[in-house]
Amino acid sequence: MKRDAKIIDVLKKRFETSTLKHPDVAWDLVEDRLRAAPAKLNALVAMEESGGEPDVVAFDPATGVVTFFDCSPESPSGRRSLCYDEAAFESRKQNKPKSSAQALAKELGVEILSEDQYRFLQTLGPFDAKTSSWVKAPDSIRALGGAIFCDLRFGRVFTYHNGAESYYAARGFRGFVHV
């Protein structure tokens, strides 16, 4: 219970200092939804503990669903040096990373941002000016052994490709949770 109160306090402070990200939702509504969804609260704790700095980025008034994205300035520090998915992880015979982005996302209880979600995030501020983040790869790209990642360079969002088995110290992933 103490952990829940702590993360709710952290999220409330972040919410109150970044009102431009979520002008159409009141904190009381967010807190009520958090308290009613312990599994989602656990996912937000995991996002926070791995450096994601989750914050509210969307609210659907029709359903009441609140969406949190990782909003750390750079790709979350506790989620870097990962290949894309388990198939890529298993294909590496030497110099394996510690895990894959997809496996860690599942363990945390989050989903990896899509390219469209990543581009939306960039409308809320500059993110990944020094790092990059894996985004959900379309099945057609993944079937060919590839994956995609994004970053912000020269004031623009770029999408790149790489082999899904690749991993770099400056590449992680950003997640989201619907509450």
Short mmCIF file of C-alpha atoms in Angstrom, two decimals:
data_model
loop_
_atom_site.label_atom_id
_atom_site.label_comp_id
_atom_site.label_asym_id
_atom_site.label_seq_id
_atom_site.Cartn_x
_atom_site.Cartn_y
_atom_site.Cartn_z
CA MET A 1 0.00 0.00 0.00
CA LYS A 2 2.88 2.33 0.80
CA ARG A 3 4.32 1.72 -2.68
CA ASP A 4 0.96 2.62 -4.28
CA ALA A 5 0.80 5.88 -2.34
CA LYS A 6 4.36 6.72 -3.34
CA ILE A 7 3.83 6.18 -7.07
CA ILE A 8 0.53 8.05 -6.99
CA ASP A 9 2.32 10.99 -5.33
CA VAL A 10 5.09 10.92 -7.97
CA LEU A 11 2.55 10.75 -10.81
CA LYS A 12 0.46 13.56 -9.30
CA LYS A 13 3.47 15.88 -9.03
CA ARG A 14 4.49 15.12 -12.61
CA PHE A 15 0.89 15.59 -13.78
CA GLU A 16 0.67 18.99 -12.08
CA THR A 17 3.94 20.24 -13.57
CA SER A 18 3.19 19.15 -17.14
CA THR A 19 -0.40 20.28 -17.68
CA LEU A 20 0.19 21.01 -21.38
CA LYS A 21 0.37 17.24 -22.01
CA HIS A 22 -3.13 16.66 -20.69
CA PRO A 23 -5.29 19.81 -20.64
CA ASP A 24 -8.64 18.00 -20.69
CA VAL A 25 -8.37 15.74 -17.65
CA ALA A 26 -8.46 16.39 -13.91
CA TRP A 27 -6.11 14.61 -11.52
CA ASP A 28 -8.97 13.29 -9.35
CA LEU A 29 -10.28 11.25 -12.28
CA VAL A 30 -6.79 9.87 -12.99
CA GLU A 31 -6.25 8.93 -9.36
CA ASP A 32 -9.63 7.19 -9.12
CA ARG A 33 -8.78 5.09 -12.19
CA LEU A 34 -5.33 4.25 -10.79
CA ARG A 35 -6.71 3.11 -7.45
CA ALA A 36 -9.23 0.88 -9.24
CA ALA A 37 -6.56 -0.82 -11.37
CA PRO A 38 -3.77 -2.34 -9.23
CA ALA A 39 -2.16 -4.19 -12.16
CA LYS A 40 -1.89 -0.96 -14.14
CA LEU A 41 -0.49 0.80 -11.08
CA ASN A 42 2.15 -1.94 -10.85
CA ALA A 43 3.04 -1.33 -14.50
CA LEU A 44 3.46 2.38 -13.78
CA VAL A 45 5.73 1.55 -10.82
CA ALA A 46 7.84 -0.59 -13.17
CA MET A 47 7.93 2.19 -15.75
CA GLU A 48 9.08 4.65 -13.09
CA GLU A 49 11.67 2.33 -11.58
CA SER A 50 13.23 1.67 -15.00
CA GLY A 51 13.59 5.39 -15.74
CA GLY A 52 10.52 6.01 -17.90
CA GLU A 53 8.97 8.93 -16.01
CA PRO A 54 5.40 7.99 -17.03
CA ASP A 55 2.89 10.79 -17.49
CA VAL A 56 -0.65 11.18 -18.77
CA VAL A 57 -0.69 11.97 -22.48
CA ALA A 58 -4.30 11.24 -23.44
CA PHE A 59 -7.79 10.93 -22.03
CA ASP A 60 -10.82 9.46 -23.80
CA PRO A 61 -13.93 11.14 -22.35
CA ALA A 62 -16.21 8.54 -23.94
CA THR A 63 -14.59 5.61 -22.12
CA GLY A 64 -12.76 7.35 -19.29
CA VAL A 65 -9.50 5.65 -20.34
CA VAL A 66 -6.34 7.51 -19.37
CA THR A 67 -3.15 6.80 -21.32
CA PHE A 68 0.34 7.04 -19.84
CA PHE A 69 3.51 7.12 -21.97
CA ASP A 70 7.13 7.08 -20.88
CA CYS A 71 8.06 10.76 -20.95
CA SER A 72 11.70 10.67 -19.84
CA PRO A 73 13.82 13.03 -21.96
CA GLU A 74 15.91 10.11 -23.23
CA SER A 75 15.03 6.46 -23.76
CA PRO A 76 14.53 4.97 -20.28
CA SER A 77 17.94 4.16 -18.81
CA GLY A 78 16.81 0.85 -17.30
CA ARG A 79 15.58 -0.42 -20.67
CA ARG A 80 18.54 -0.08 -23.00
CA SER A 81 20.94 -2.52 -24.67
CA LEU A 82 18.09 -4.82 -25.70
CA CYS A 83 17.44 -6.52 -29.01
CA TYR A 84 13.91 -6.23 -30.38
CA ASP A 85 12.13 -9.50 -29.48
CA GLU A 86 12.61 -13.06 -28.24
CA ALA A 87 13.16 -14.51 -31.73
CA ALA A 88 16.00 -12.03 -32.24
CA PHE A 89 17.38 -12.80 -28.78
CA GLU A 90 17.36 -16.54 -29.47
CA SER A 91 19.02 -16.07 -32.87
CA ARG A 92 22.10 -14.47 -31.30
CA LYS A 93 24.75 -17.08 -30.60
CA GLN A 94 27.41 -14.70 -29.22
CA ASN A 95 27.32 -11.47 -27.23
CA LYS A 96 23.66 -11.78 -26.31
CA PRO A 97 22.01 -8.75 -24.75
CA LYS A 98 20.47 -9.13 -21.30
CA SER A 99 16.98 -9.45 -22.79
CA SER A 100 14.71 -8.16 -25.55
CA ALA A 101 12.53 -5.07 -25.62
CA GLN A 102 9.37 -7.15 -26.16
CA ALA A 103 10.18 -9.53 -23.29
CA LEU A 104 10.95 -6.69 -20.88
CA ALA A 105 7.81 -4.79 -21.93
CA LYS A 106 5.74 -7.87 -21.15
CA GLU A 107 7.49 -8.30 -17.80
CA LEU A 108 6.79 -4.65 -16.93
CA GLY A 109 3.14 -4.92 -18.02
CA VAL A 110 3.44 -2.31 -20.77
CA GLU A 111 3.27 -2.21 -24.55
CA ILE A 112 5.91 -0.71 -26.83
CA LEU A 113 4.90 2.51 -28.57
CA SER A 114 3.99 2.29 -32.24
CA GLU A 115 5.65 4.64 -34.71
CA ASP A 116 2.49 6.80 -34.74
CA GLN A 117 2.42 6.94 -30.95
CA TYR A 118 6.10 7.89 -30.91
CA ARG A 119 5.45 10.71 -33.38
CA PHE A 120 2.56 11.89 -31.19
CA LEU A 121 4.87 11.87 -28.16
CA GLN A 122 7.25 14.15 -30.02
CA THR A 123 4.47 16.75 -30.32
CA LEU A 124 4.56 17.04 -26.51
CA GLY A 125 8.23 17.95 -26.30
CA PRO A 126 11.66 16.86 -27.49
CA PHE A 127 12.47 13.23 -26.66
CA ASP A 128 15.43 11.02 -27.60
CA ALA A 129 17.77 13.80 -28.75
CA LYS A 130 20.75 11.63 -27.68
CA THR A 131 19.21 8.15 -27.60
CA SER A 132 16.81 6.13 -29.73
CA SER A 133 13.84 3.89 -28.97
CA TRP A 134 12.59 0.69 -30.54
CA VAL A 135 8.99 1.05 -31.74
CA LYS A 136 6.54 -1.68 -32.64
CA ALA A 137 7.71 -3.18 -35.92
CA PRO A 138 5.12 -3.92 -38.59
CA ASP A 139 4.75 -7.67 -39.22
CA SER A 140 5.99 -7.22 -42.80
CA ILE A 141 9.31 -5.78 -41.59
CA ARG A 142 9.68 -8.26 -38.75
CA ALA A 143 9.04 -11.19 -41.13
CA LEU A 144 12.15 -10.12 -43.04
CA GLY A 145 14.28 -10.06 -39.87
CA GLY A 146 14.09 -6.34 -39.29
CA ALA A 147 12.75 -3.95 -36.71
CA ILE A 148 12.40 -0.17 -36.51
CA PHE A 149 13.42 2.52 -34.07
CA CYS A 150 12.99 6.27 -33.83
CA ASP A 151 14.78 9.31 -32.48
CA LEU A 152 14.82 13.10 -32.73
CA ARG A 153 17.68 14.70 -34.63
CA PHE A 154 17.97 18.15 -36.16
CA GLY A 155 14.49 19.03 -34.90
CA ARG A 156 12.90 16.11 -36.80
CA VAL A 157 11.67 12.66 -35.93
CA PHE A 158 13.43 9.94 -37.88
CA THR A 159 12.44 6.30 -38.28
CA TYR A 160 15.22 3.84 -39.07
CA HIS A 161 15.60 0.11 -39.58
CA ASN A 162 17.99 -2.42 -38.11
CA GLY A 163 18.23 -6.15 -37.74
CA ALA A 164 16.00 -7.13 -34.83
CA GLU A 165 18.92 -8.89 -33.15
CA SER A 166 20.97 -5.67 -32.91
CA TYR A 167 21.30 -3.77 -29.66
CA TYR A 168 23.06 -0.59 -28.60
CA ALA A 169 23.78 1.14 -25.30
CA ALA A 170 21.84 4.21 -26.39
CA ARG A 171 18.75 2.36 -27.70
CA GLY A 172 15.91 1.31 -25.46
CA PHE A 173 12.16 1.40 -25.75
CA ARG A 174 9.26 3.52 -24.57
CA GLY A 175 6.09 1.97 -23.28
CA PHE A 176 2.49 2.89 -22.68
CA VAL A 177 -0.33 1.83 -20.40
CA HIS A 178 -4.06 2.44 -20.72
CA VAL A 179 -5.76 2.80 -17.33
#
